[in-house]
Every structure is written in structure tokens, then in C-alpha cells.
Amino acid sequence: MSQNYETLLLNGDEAVSQAVQLLQQGECVALPTETVYGLAANAANAPAVDKIFAAKGRPKNHPLIVHIPDVSHLEKWAADIPATAYALAEQFWPGPLTLLLKKAPHVDDVVTGGLDTIALRVPAHPLFLSVLAQLDSGLAAPSANRYKQLSPTIAEQVSKGLKGRIAAVLDGGPCAHGLESTILDLVSERPRILRAGPITKQQLDVALGCDVEMPKQHVEVVPGNVKAHYQPITPARLVTTEQLVADMAELQGQNVCLLLWSEQAIAQAKATGLTASQWREMPREAALYGQQLYVTLYQVDQLDVANILVELPPQSDDWRAINDRLSRAASY
Ligand code: TXA
Ligand code: MG
């Protein structure tokens, strides 16, 4: 079992080489990406990848994303690669786009959950890229959280969930995007988004010159892509601006925390005299909101409130990934 590790917190000049060494020894190390922290293990070392599942408590049939140093590694992991994959890699890698392709024959079932496809991306975080460049291999890495909990976007949040269960956490500061990568299926007949993320449908439509399929909510095509993910421990509920404004006076006496973004709701919170711990101001811009979402839910989870009420964000394309995660984090 992957218990009773000291779980080193790596930072400073030696951090990358220490992480590389542990990964070469077949250990799991949490690494920062531009989306969320990932729990990495050498994808060519099946027993090492096994440790990811043990540390997270993740069911064994849930496939993992393999992170590669650059596009030249694509053929090492995938087969029958379409030209569109190279075009997208050229435009979006390193970056928060994961491509689903047919897997190369040698790839171990532990990585793909026994599927004949593989999810691949080149992450954009400089520390993760340094680790990959030194290893010159692929790293399997799901988000560095215990199964079903929130994806971590700061090193502290990783430690909180996985301390004692993994060899080390490499601290790379807060993640730039704060939401998991967009997953694009290039194996299906028409390119199809399996998970909304920082790269939007509109960007992919333009890049591919076609109408990319976008399910209303990301579909459960494989085990692991389930609705009950991305949840804080405190029950969260999505509420419209109108409803929140109408209920604000009543909420004042309750043990709740409100995540507000609109001027209207924020003005009402102030006018009603909600205490500082009863509400949080969220950014009004989608990219910034996304960056703050998980870390805010994580922090509010420590407050011991009975409920988190989240003001329903705008519904436009650039807010899609946020609305997708919120619809999972909260009931409505
Ligand atoms: O931004 C991200 O993608 C982060 C960072 C660490 O790179 N990773 C991440 O991994 O979110 P994870 O395991 O938490 O989510 C990966 C998703 C899962 O829902 C999994 O089912 C899906 O990708 N996936 C992986 N391989 C797949 C495959 N062969 N077919 C379909 N879905 C796959
Ligand atoms: Mg995850």
C-alpha cells in the first residue's frame, strides 16, 4: 500500500531533479500543471502507475492522461494518428488540450483502463516540462486529489488530501487555469469534446474548420467521467442572482457561505450586512473565475458552514467549463 510516506514538499533549485529521481525509482510525485496539480508516475512502469490508483483510491478501470514532453513523442504512445492531431498540437501544445487517440500496442492496460484509446497532452507548466524533458518519457497523471474530491490548484491542497500516501509534492505555486484540460476525442467519427475546459469549442471549431460536437454536459463515455466528481465536502447549491437577492435577508442568520460575482448580488450582500465570512466575491471574468473556483471551494470547505450557495454564473461559451464543473459540484 502507498501509505506512510514522508511526503516531501519539494521547492527550490533541487526540486526538479529530486522529483525526477523519485519518478525514476517508480514513485508517485504530485506536479504542478497549468490546469490543476497532477499525480504523476512513469507511464511505462506499470507498478508505478498502480501506485497512483492506490494513493487516490481511484477505481482501476478509470483511464489516465499521459503527459509527454513534446509532439515528437506522440507516436510512442498513439497509433493511426490523424493529421488533425498534429495541427491541433502545433496550435495548442504545450497547453490545456488533451487529445484522445488510438493507443500504441505496447501501452499497458493499467494506463488506459483496458481501452484501445489513449489520452495525451503536453502540459504548459515549466516545472512539469523540465521533469518531462529530463525523463524523456511519458508521465501518467490524473488530478492530484483523493477520488471524487476537488482537483487541487495549490500545493497545500495536494498535501491536505495525499500527505502520507505519495513520495512528494513539487510546489509550483497556484495553477494558472484552475480547471482541468479540455478533452477532445479524435477517434470518434466527428471530433467531439468529452470534457469542457480552458480551450473552448469556438477555438476548436476555428482550428479544425468544422462544428465540433459538444455534448450539453460531458458524457460518460468511460468509467471515471462521472457526474459525482469535483465536489466539495460541504453541500453546494447553485442559485440564480434573482433568487439570491430575494433570499439575502433570510440567509443573514444562517450558517452558509455565498460565492457571488454580480454587482447586484454583491451590493445586496453588503446592504444586508452579511458578515465577511458569509460571502466571497468571485471574479467577473471567466478565466479568473475558473482560476479561483476550486481553491475557493477548498477554502470554504474549511469554514465548517452547513451550505455553500453559488450564484449561477453567465451561460456563454467562455463560461462553459465553469458551469460544467459547478453542475457537478452543486445541486440546482
Ligand atoms: O488538466 C488535466 O487534464 C489534469 C492535469 C493533471 O493534466 N488531469 C486530469 O486527469 O484532469 P483526470 O484523470 O482527473 O481526468 C482525466 C479524464 C477522466 O475523466 C478520464 O476518464 C478521461 O480523462 N480519460 C482518460 N483516458 C481516456 C480514454 N482513453 N478515453 C476516454 N476518456 C479518457
Ligand atoms: Mg480528476
mmCIF file of C-alpha atoms and ligand atoms in Angstrom:
data_model
loop_
_atom_site.group_PDB
_atom_site.id
_atom_site.type_symbol
_atom_site.label_atom_id
_atom_site.label_comp_id
_atom_site.label_asym_id
_atom_site.label_seq_id
_atom_site.Cartn_x
_atom_site.Cartn_y
_atom_site.Cartn_z
ATOM 1 C CA MET A 1 0.000 0.000 0.000
ATOM 2 C CA SER A 2 1.111 3.530 -0.670
ATOM 3 C CA GLN A 3 0.715 4.654 2.938
ATOM 4 C CA ASN A 4 3.229 6.042 5.416
ATOM 5 C CA TYR A 5 5.291 8.131 3.060
ATOM 6 C CA GLU A 6 7.039 11.115 4.493
ATOM 7 C CA THR A 7 5.669 13.132 1.510
ATOM 8 C CA LEU A 8 8.433 15.640 0.852
ATOM 9 C CA LEU A 9 7.482 19.159 -0.174
ATOM 10 C CA LEU A 10 9.898 19.974 -2.983
ATOM 11 C CA ASN A 11 10.785 23.550 -3.849
ATOM 12 C CA GLY A 12 13.928 25.477 -4.692
ATOM 13 C CA ASP A 13 16.796 24.662 -7.047
ATOM 14 C CA GLU A 14 16.947 20.918 -6.448
ATOM 15 C CA ALA A 15 13.203 20.348 -6.663
ATOM 16 C CA VAL A 16 13.039 19.203 -10.285
ATOM 17 C CA SER A 17 15.972 16.779 -10.024
ATOM 18 C CA GLN A 18 14.565 15.351 -6.780
ATOM 19 C CA ALA A 19 11.206 14.809 -8.474
ATOM 20 C CA VAL A 20 12.903 13.161 -11.454
ATOM 21 C CA GLN A 21 14.851 10.846 -9.184
ATOM 22 C CA LEU A 22 11.747 9.717 -7.294
ATOM 23 C CA LEU A 23 9.851 9.143 -10.546
ATOM 24 C CA GLN A 24 12.759 7.082 -11.892
ATOM 25 C CA GLN A 25 12.578 4.996 -8.712
ATOM 26 C CA GLY A 26 8.954 4.187 -9.530
ATOM 27 C CA GLU A 27 7.360 6.574 -7.046
ATOM 28 C CA CYS A 28 4.406 8.954 -7.481
ATOM 29 C CA VAL A 29 5.065 12.675 -7.304
ATOM 30 C CA ALA A 30 2.458 15.445 -7.468
ATOM 31 C CA LEU A 31 3.486 18.003 -10.080
ATOM 32 C CA PRO A 32 2.026 21.392 -10.994
ATOM 33 C CA THR A 33 0.448 21.851 -14.411
ATOM 34 C CA GLU A 34 -1.152 24.967 -15.871
ATOM 35 C CA THR A 35 -4.598 23.408 -15.201
ATOM 36 C CA VAL A 36 -4.536 21.595 -11.850
ATOM 37 C CA TYR A 37 -1.887 19.609 -9.931
ATOM 38 C CA GLY A 38 -1.364 16.123 -11.356
ATOM 39 C CA LEU A 39 -0.285 12.958 -9.538
ATOM 40 C CA ALA A 40 2.446 11.659 -11.821
ATOM 41 C CA ALA A 41 4.097 8.284 -12.322
ATOM 42 C CA ASN A 42 6.216 6.878 -15.143
ATOM 43 C CA ALA A 43 3.632 5.712 -17.714
ATOM 44 C CA ALA A 44 5.989 2.987 -18.955
ATOM 45 C CA ASN A 45 6.271 1.472 -15.456
ATOM 46 C CA ALA A 46 3.044 -0.385 -14.638
ATOM 47 C CA PRO A 47 3.751 -0.942 -10.923
ATOM 48 C CA ALA A 48 4.473 2.792 -10.564
ATOM 49 C CA VAL A 49 1.172 3.665 -12.273
ATOM 50 C CA ASP A 50 -0.559 1.233 -9.924
ATOM 51 C CA LYS A 51 0.549 3.414 -7.023
ATOM 52 C CA ILE A 52 -1.468 6.320 -8.440
ATOM 53 C CA PHE A 53 -4.654 4.300 -8.059
ATOM 54 C CA ALA A 54 -3.734 3.213 -4.537
ATOM 55 C CA ALA A 55 -2.877 6.762 -3.419
ATOM 56 C CA LYS A 56 -6.068 8.277 -4.845
ATOM 57 C CA GLY A 57 -8.401 5.406 -4.046
ATOM 58 C CA ARG A 58 -9.350 5.537 -7.722
ATOM 59 C CA PRO A 59 -11.068 2.529 -9.346
ATOM 60 C CA LYS A 60 -8.640 0.619 -11.569
ATOM 61 C CA ASN A 61 -10.711 0.833 -14.757
ATOM 62 C CA HIS A 62 -10.567 4.651 -14.925
ATOM 63 C CA PRO A 63 -8.118 5.624 -17.708
ATOM 64 C CA LEU A 64 -5.344 8.183 -17.173
ATOM 65 C CA ILE A 65 -3.974 11.051 -19.256
ATOM 66 C CA VAL A 66 -0.351 10.568 -20.374
ATOM 67 C CA HIS A 67 1.707 13.769 -20.388
ATOM 68 C CA ILE A 68 4.518 13.918 -22.960
ATOM 69 C CA PRO A 69 7.479 16.313 -23.377
ATOM 70 C CA ASP A 70 6.531 17.416 -26.909
ATOM 71 C CA VAL A 71 4.671 16.380 -30.036
ATOM 72 C CA SER A 72 7.574 14.197 -31.246
ATOM 73 C CA HIS A 73 6.585 11.694 -28.526
ATOM 74 C CA LEU A 74 3.068 11.233 -29.935
ATOM 75 C CA GLU A 75 3.974 8.153 -32.000
ATOM 76 C CA LYS A 76 5.449 6.459 -28.934
ATOM 77 C CA TRP A 77 2.016 6.312 -27.308
ATOM 78 C CA ALA A 78 -0.589 6.586 -30.083
ATOM 79 C CA ALA A 79 -1.288 4.765 -33.365
ATOM 80 C CA ASP A 80 -3.122 5.779 -36.574
ATOM 81 C CA ILE A 81 -2.642 9.442 -35.692
ATOM 82 C CA PRO A 82 -4.766 11.734 -37.887
ATOM 83 C CA ALA A 83 -3.313 14.934 -39.401
ATOM 84 C CA THR A 84 -5.739 16.942 -37.264
ATOM 85 C CA ALA A 85 -3.853 15.815 -34.151
ATOM 86 C CA TYR A 86 -0.635 17.398 -35.427
ATOM 87 C CA ALA A 87 -2.431 20.580 -36.452
ATOM 88 C CA LEU A 88 -4.007 20.919 -33.007
ATOM 89 C CA ALA A 89 -0.728 20.084 -31.258
ATOM 90 C CA GLU A 90 1.006 22.771 -33.302
ATOM 91 C CA GLN A 91 -1.528 25.345 -32.200
ATOM 92 C CA PHE A 92 -2.353 24.375 -28.617
ATOM 93 C CA TRP A 93 0.641 22.467 -27.138
ATOM 94 C CA PRO A 94 2.059 22.961 -24.640
ATOM 95 C CA GLY A 95 -1.377 23.733 -23.227
ATOM 96 C CA PRO A 96 -4.672 22.572 -21.732
ATOM 97 C CA LEU A 97 -5.882 20.383 -24.599
ATOM 98 C CA THR A 98 -5.948 16.591 -24.211
ATOM 99 C CA LEU A 99 -6.280 14.531 -27.392
ATOM 100 C CA LEU A 100 -7.923 11.131 -27.401
ATOM 101 C CA LEU A 101 -6.279 8.828 -29.963
ATOM 102 C CA LYS A 102 -5.896 5.127 -30.690
ATOM 103 C CA LYS A 103 -3.282 3.692 -28.373
ATOM 104 C CA ALA A 104 0.031 2.169 -29.458
ATOM 105 C CA PRO A 105 0.084 -1.612 -28.919
ATOM 106 C CA HIS A 106 2.675 -1.619 -26.110
ATOM 107 C CA VAL A 107 0.789 0.770 -23.801
ATOM 108 C CA ASP A 108 -0.123 -1.051 -20.601
ATOM 109 C CA ASP A 109 -3.793 -1.598 -19.730
ATOM 110 C CA VAL A 110 -3.228 -0.024 -16.328
ATOM 111 C CA VAL A 111 -2.803 3.353 -18.102
ATOM 112 C CA THR A 112 -5.822 3.127 -20.392
ATOM 113 C CA GLY A 113 -8.171 1.184 -18.154
ATOM 114 C CA GLY A 114 -8.075 -1.606 -20.741
ATOM 115 C CA LEU A 115 -9.402 0.651 -23.531
ATOM 116 C CA ASP A 116 -7.867 0.768 -27.013
ATOM 117 C CA THR A 117 -7.595 4.572 -26.836
ATOM 118 C CA ILE A 118 -5.196 6.867 -25.009
ATOM 119 C CA ALA A 119 -5.489 10.463 -23.772
ATOM 120 C CA LEU A 120 -2.366 12.588 -24.392
ATOM 121 C CA ARG A 121 -1.246 16.135 -23.769
ATOM 122 C CA VAL A 122 1.830 18.346 -23.414
ATOM 123 C CA PRO A 123 1.322 20.421 -20.250
ATOM 124 C CA ALA A 124 2.405 24.078 -20.194
ATOM 125 C CA HIS A 125 3.915 24.368 -16.710
ATOM 126 C CA PRO A 126 7.704 24.988 -16.877
ATOM 127 C CA LEU A 127 8.462 22.693 -13.894
ATOM 128 C CA PHE A 128 6.408 19.816 -15.300
ATOM 129 C CA LEU A 129 8.106 20.310 -18.680
ATOM 130 C CA SER A 130 11.554 20.241 -17.055
ATOM 131 C CA VAL A 131 10.698 16.961 -15.340
ATOM 132 C CA LEU A 132 9.441 15.511 -18.632
ATOM 133 C CA ALA A 133 12.493 16.703 -20.555
ATOM 134 C CA GLN A 134 14.840 15.044 -18.051
ATOM 135 C CA LEU A 135 12.869 11.796 -18.034
ATOM 136 C CA ASP A 136 12.397 11.844 -21.806
ATOM 137 C CA SER A 137 9.312 9.655 -21.322
ATOM 138 C CA GLY A 138 5.594 9.930 -20.614
ATOM 139 C CA LEU A 139 4.026 10.590 -17.226
ATOM 140 C CA ALA A 140 0.563 9.290 -16.423
ATOM 141 C CA ALA A 141 -1.128 11.873 -14.219
ATOM 142 C CA PRO A 142 -4.696 12.282 -13.048
ATOM 143 C CA SER A 143 -5.594 15.273 -10.892
ATOM 144 C CA ALA A 144 -3.776 15.017 -7.546
ATOM 145 C CA ASN A 145 -6.830 14.594 -5.328
ATOM 146 C CA ARG A 146 -8.382 11.675 -3.469
ATOM 147 C CA TYR A 147 -11.051 10.002 -5.561
ATOM 148 C CA LYS A 148 -14.153 12.200 -6.013
ATOM 149 C CA GLN A 149 -12.684 15.201 -4.214
ATOM 150 C CA LEU A 150 -11.875 18.610 -5.683
ATOM 151 C CA SER A 151 -8.916 18.906 -8.034
ATOM 152 C CA PRO A 152 -6.113 20.793 -6.266
ATOM 153 C CA THR A 153 -4.798 24.072 -7.673
ATOM 154 C CA ILE A 154 -2.284 24.846 -4.907
ATOM 155 C CA ALA A 155 0.365 22.582 -3.329
ATOM 156 C CA GLU A 156 -1.217 22.887 0.124
ATOM 157 C CA GLN A 157 -4.442 21.395 -1.207
ATOM 158 C CA VAL A 158 -2.492 18.413 -2.625
ATOM 159 C CA SER A 159 -0.809 17.792 0.727
ATOM 160 C CA LYS A 160 -4.103 18.037 2.574
ATOM 161 C CA GLY A 161 -5.506 15.153 0.517
ATOM 162 C CA LEU A 162 -2.460 12.968 -0.160
ATOM 163 C CA LYS A 163 0.017 13.509 2.700
ATOM 164 C CA GLY A 164 1.470 10.154 3.769
ATOM 165 C CA ARG A 165 0.234 8.472 0.575
ATOM 166 C CA ILE A 166 2.759 9.730 -2.019
ATOM 167 C CA ALA A 167 6.516 10.317 -2.152
ATOM 168 C CA ALA A 168 6.493 14.074 -2.783
ATOM 169 C CA VAL A 169 4.716 17.230 -3.906
ATOM 170 C CA LEU A 170 6.560 19.658 -6.169
ATOM 171 C CA ASP A 171 5.372 23.157 -5.319
ATOM 172 C CA GLY A 172 4.909 25.267 -8.438
ATOM 173 C CA GLY A 173 2.586 27.892 -6.979
ATOM 174 C CA PRO A 174 -1.082 28.307 -7.921
ATOM 175 C CA CYS A 175 -2.209 26.835 -11.269
ATOM 176 C CA ALA A 176 -2.864 29.402 -13.999
ATOM 177 C CA HIS A 177 -6.146 27.990 -15.340
ATOM 178 C CA GLY A 178 -7.512 26.238 -12.265
ATOM 179 C CA LEU A 179 -9.758 23.911 -14.308
ATOM 180 C CA GLU A 180 -8.868 20.603 -15.963
ATOM 181 C CA SER A 181 -7.893 20.420 -19.640
ATOM 182 C CA THR A 182 -10.367 20.216 -22.493
ATOM 183 C CA ILE A 183 -10.577 16.605 -23.733
ATOM 184 C CA LEU A 184 -11.129 16.197 -27.473
ATOM 185 C CA ASP A 185 -11.970 12.791 -28.926
ATOM 186 C CA LEU A 186 -10.315 12.364 -32.344
ATOM 187 C CA VAL A 187 -11.245 8.675 -32.602
ATOM 188 C CA SER A 188 -14.983 9.220 -32.993
ATOM 189 C CA GLU A 189 -16.342 9.901 -36.483
ATOM 190 C CA ARG A 190 -16.564 13.621 -35.811
ATOM 191 C CA PRO A 191 -14.258 15.431 -33.356
ATOM 192 C CA ARG A 192 -16.091 15.531 -30.064
ATOM 193 C CA ILE A 193 -15.446 17.319 -26.791
ATOM 194 C CA LEU A 194 -15.581 14.852 -23.893
ATOM 195 C CA ARG A 195 -14.802 17.411 -21.213
ATOM 196 C CA ALA A 196 -15.150 21.179 -21.488
ATOM 197 C CA GLY A 197 -12.059 23.086 -20.390
ATOM 198 C CA PRO A 198 -9.866 26.134 -20.966
ATOM 199 C CA ILE A 199 -9.683 25.557 -24.762
ATOM 200 C CA THR A 200 -13.211 26.367 -25.896
ATOM 201 C CA LYS A 201 -15.430 24.779 -28.544
ATOM 202 C CA GLN A 202 -15.190 28.001 -30.513
ATOM 203 C CA GLN A 203 -11.377 27.798 -30.602
ATOM 204 C CA LEU A 204 -11.544 24.157 -31.734
ATOM 205 C CA ASP A 205 -14.187 24.916 -34.392
ATOM 206 C CA VAL A 206 -11.928 27.581 -35.858
ATOM 207 C CA ALA A 207 -8.803 25.417 -35.646
ATOM 208 C CA LEU A 208 -10.474 22.418 -37.303
ATOM 209 C CA GLY A 209 -12.771 24.325 -39.660
ATOM 210 C CA CYS A 210 -15.768 22.254 -38.593
ATOM 211 C CA ASP A 211 -18.517 22.146 -35.997
ATOM 212 C CA VAL A 212 -17.013 20.133 -33.139
ATOM 213 C CA GLU A 213 -19.529 18.029 -31.281
ATOM 214 C CA MET A 214 -20.213 19.407 -27.812
ATOM 215 C CA PRO A 215 -22.468 17.376 -25.575
ATOM 216 C CA LYS A 216 -24.560 19.552 -23.218
ATOM 217 C CA GLN A 217 -22.695 18.106 -20.331
ATOM 218 C CA HIS A 218 -19.634 15.972 -20.706
ATOM 219 C CA VAL A 219 -20.799 12.465 -21.352
ATOM 220 C CA GLU A 220 -19.856 9.349 -19.517
ATOM 221 C CA VAL A 221 -18.095 7.551 -22.359
ATOM 222 C CA VAL A 222 -15.712 5.841 -19.974
ATOM 223 C CA PRO A 223 -15.676 4.981 -16.309
ATOM 224 C CA GLY A 224 -14.262 7.953 -14.459
ATOM 225 C CA ASN A 225 -16.127 10.615 -16.345
ATOM 226 C CA VAL A 226 -18.958 10.583 -13.844
ATOM 227 C CA LYS A 227 -21.211 13.268 -12.515
ATOM 228 C CA ALA A 228 -20.319 12.907 -8.860
ATOM 229 C CA HIS A 229 -16.857 14.451 -9.324
ATOM 230 C CA TYR A 230 -15.385 17.782 -8.417
ATOM 231 C CA GLN A 231 -17.344 18.037 -5.195
ATOM 232 C CA PRO A 232 -16.527 19.985 -2.054
ATOM 233 C CA ILE A 233 -17.310 18.202 1.223
ATOM 234 C CA THR A 234 -19.840 20.888 2.205
ATOM 235 C CA PRO A 235 -23.079 20.560 0.201
ATOM 236 C CA ALA A 236 -23.145 23.217 -2.506
ATOM 237 C CA ARG A 237 -26.150 24.595 -4.349
ATOM 238 C CA LEU A 238 -26.435 26.763 -7.468
ATOM 239 C CA VAL A 239 -28.821 29.692 -7.105
ATOM 240 C CA THR A 240 -29.831 32.374 -9.632
ATOM 241 C CA THR A 241 -28.932 36.003 -8.972
ATOM 242 C CA GLU A 242 -32.604 36.945 -8.557
ATOM 243 C CA GLN A 243 -33.232 34.209 -6.037
ATOM 244 C CA LEU A 244 -30.135 35.052 -4.008
ATOM 245 C CA VAL A 245 -31.000 38.729 -3.889
ATOM 246 C CA ALA A 246 -34.537 37.897 -2.792
ATOM 247 C CA ASP A 247 -33.330 35.479 -0.083
ATOM 248 C CA MET A 248 -30.394 37.509 1.195
ATOM 249 C CA ALA A 249 -32.058 38.876 4.354
ATOM 250 C CA GLU A 250 -33.122 35.390 5.353
ATOM 251 C CA LEU A 251 -29.640 33.991 4.706
ATOM 252 C CA GLN A 252 -28.086 36.504 7.065
ATOM 253 C CA GLY A 253 -28.857 34.425 10.139
ATOM 254 C CA GLN A 254 -27.764 31.122 8.608
ATOM 255 C CA ASN A 255 -24.505 29.195 8.693
ATOM 256 C CA VAL A 256 -23.857 29.491 4.955
ATOM 257 C CA CYS A 257 -21.227 30.877 2.619
ATOM 258 C CA LEU A 258 -22.204 32.594 -0.638
ATOM 259 C CA LEU A 259 -19.962 32.762 -3.726
ATOM 260 C CA LEU A 260 -21.082 35.921 -5.512
ATOM 261 C CA TRP A 261 -19.899 37.533 -8.737
ATOM 262 C CA SER A 262 -22.594 40.001 -9.923
ATOM 263 C CA GLU A 263 -22.598 43.631 -8.839
ATOM 264 C CA GLN A 264 -26.226 43.234 -7.896
ATOM 265 C CA ALA A 265 -25.711 40.296 -5.533
ATOM 266 C CA ILE A 266 -22.575 41.808 -4.012
ATOM 267 C CA ALA A 267 -24.355 45.123 -3.382
ATOM 268 C CA GLN A 268 -27.216 43.239 -1.747
ATOM 269 C CA ALA A 269 -24.823 41.252 0.487
ATOM 270 C CA LYS A 270 -23.270 44.486 1.673
ATOM 271 C CA ALA A 271 -26.609 46.230 2.168
ATOM 272 C CA THR A 272 -27.986 43.273 4.130
ATOM 273 C CA GLY A 273 -24.930 43.251 6.382
ATOM 274 C CA LEU A 274 -23.750 39.688 5.759
ATOM 275 C CA THR A 275 -20.541 39.094 7.730
ATOM 276 C CA ALA A 276 -17.209 38.779 5.904
ATOM 277 C CA SER A 277 -17.145 35.008 6.433
ATOM 278 C CA GLN A 278 -20.619 34.585 4.974
ATOM 279 C CA TRP A 279 -19.744 35.539 1.415
ATOM 280 C CA ARG A 280 -16.889 35.638 -1.091
ATOM 281 C CA GLU A 281 -16.522 37.915 -4.060
ATOM 282 C CA MET A 282 -15.701 35.879 -7.190
ATOM 283 C CA PRO A 283 -14.125 37.375 -10.343
ATOM 284 C CA ARG A 284 -16.485 38.628 -13.033
ATOM 285 C CA GLU A 285 -14.226 37.413 -15.828
ATOM 286 C CA ALA A 286 -14.458 33.735 -16.819
ATOM 287 C CA ALA A 287 -10.711 32.943 -16.905
ATOM 288 C CA LEU A 288 -10.159 34.482 -13.473
ATOM 289 C CA TYR A 289 -13.280 32.840 -12.049
ATOM 290 C CA GLY A 290 -12.046 29.467 -13.293
ATOM 291 C CA GLN A 291 -8.657 30.029 -11.697
ATOM 292 C CA GLN A 292 -10.290 30.826 -8.336
ATOM 293 C CA LEU A 293 -13.115 28.273 -8.283
ATOM 294 C CA TYR A 294 -11.518 25.130 -6.802
ATOM 295 C CA VAL A 295 -9.280 26.986 -4.389
ATOM 296 C CA THR A 296 -12.264 28.983 -3.116
ATOM 297 C CA LEU A 297 -14.375 25.845 -2.661
ATOM 298 C CA TYR A 298 -11.405 24.265 -0.881
ATOM 299 C CA GLN A 299 -11.063 27.235 1.478
ATOM 300 C CA VAL A 300 -14.786 27.495 2.147
ATOM 301 C CA ASP A 301 -14.785 23.773 2.925
ATOM 302 C CA GLN A 302 -12.560 24.547 5.947
ATOM 303 C CA LEU A 303 -15.061 27.065 7.359
ATOM 304 C CA ASP A 304 -17.462 24.475 8.723
ATOM 305 C CA VAL A 305 -20.526 26.053 7.148
ATOM 306 C CA ALA A 306 -23.663 23.990 6.558
ATOM 307 C CA ASN A 307 -24.085 25.002 2.908
ATOM 308 C CA ILE A 308 -22.291 26.755 0.083
ATOM 309 C CA LEU A 309 -24.595 28.776 -2.172
ATOM 310 C CA VAL A 310 -23.056 29.563 -5.553
ATOM 311 C CA GLU A 311 -24.508 32.368 -7.659
ATOM 312 C CA LEU A 312 -25.215 30.909 -11.103
ATOM 313 C CA PRO A 313 -22.577 32.335 -13.499
ATOM 314 C CA PRO A 314 -23.266 33.606 -17.040
ATOM 315 C CA GLN A 315 -24.094 30.835 -19.530
ATOM 316 C CA SER A 316 -21.943 31.919 -22.510
ATOM 317 C CA ASP A 317 -19.296 29.739 -24.250
ATOM 318 C CA ASP A 318 -16.349 31.061 -22.255
ATOM 319 C CA TRP A 319 -18.113 30.062 -19.004
ATOM 320 C CA ARG A 320 -18.930 26.543 -20.222
ATOM 321 C CA ALA A 321 -16.169 24.671 -18.372
ATOM 322 C CA ILE A 322 -17.039 26.535 -15.177
ATOM 323 C CA ASN A 323 -20.740 25.740 -15.494
ATOM 324 C CA ASP A 324 -19.892 22.119 -16.233
ATOM 325 C CA ARG A 325 -17.823 21.785 -13.036
ATOM 326 C CA LEU A 326 -20.377 23.702 -10.969
ATOM 327 C CA SER A 327 -23.204 21.492 -12.160
ATOM 328 C CA ARG A 328 -21.209 18.569 -10.746
ATOM 329 C CA ALA A 329 -20.082 20.336 -7.587
ATOM 330 C CA ALA A 330 -23.576 21.529 -6.760
ATOM 331 C CA SER A 331 -27.185 20.585 -6.970
ATOM 332 C CA TYR A 332 -29.507 23.101 -8.571
HETATM 333 O O1 TXA B 1 -5.902 19.128 -16.837
HETATM 334 C C1 TXA B 1 -5.939 17.907 -16.758
HETATM 335 O O2 TXA B 1 -6.373 17.187 -17.664
HETATM 336 C C2 TXA B 1 -5.370 17.268 -15.468
HETATM 337 C C3 TXA B 1 -3.876 17.559 -15.427
HETATM 338 C C4 TXA B 1 -3.190 16.857 -14.278
HETATM 339 O O3 TXA B 1 -3.293 17.227 -16.643
HETATM 340 N N1 TXA B 1 -5.622 15.862 -15.458
HETATM 341 C C5 TXA B 1 -6.865 15.342 -15.221
HETATM 342 O O4 TXA B 1 -6.866 13.945 -15.145
HETATM 343 O O5 TXA B 1 -7.854 16.017 -15.066
HETATM 344 P P1 TXA B 1 -8.104 13.113 -14.557
HETATM 345 O O6 TXA B 1 -7.663 11.685 -14.544
HETATM 346 O O7 TXA B 1 -8.526 13.698 -13.265
HETATM 347 O O8 TXA B 1 -9.195 13.281 -15.636
HETATM 348 C C6 TXA B 1 -8.961 12.672 -16.889
HETATM 349 C C7 TXA B 1 -10.227 12.336 -17.586
HETATM 350 C C8 TXA B 1 -11.036 11.269 -16.870
HETATM 351 O O9 TXA B 1 -12.390 11.680 -16.828
HETATM 352 C C9 TXA B 1 -10.851 10.063 -17.753
HETATM 353 O O10 TXA B 1 -11.965 9.219 -17.732
HETATM 354 C C10 TXA B 1 -10.622 10.683 -19.115
HETATM 355 O O11 TXA B 1 -9.865 11.814 -18.851
HETATM 356 N N2 TXA B 1 -9.855 9.787 -19.984
HETATM 357 C C11 TXA B 1 -8.585 9.395 -19.846
HETATM 358 N N3 TXA B 1 -8.248 8.473 -20.774
HETATM 359 C C12 TXA B 1 -9.350 8.278 -21.518
HETATM 360 C C13 TXA B 1 -9.678 7.438 -22.614
HETATM 361 N N4 TXA B 1 -8.798 6.576 -23.128
HETATM 362 N N5 TXA B 1 -10.939 7.510 -23.124
HETATM 363 C C14 TXA B 1 -11.831 8.392 -22.608
HETATM 364 N N6 TXA B 1 -11.595 9.188 -21.562
HETATM 365 C C15 TXA B 1 -10.377 9.136 -21.016
HETATM 366 MG MG MG B 2 -9.724 14.242 -11.727
#
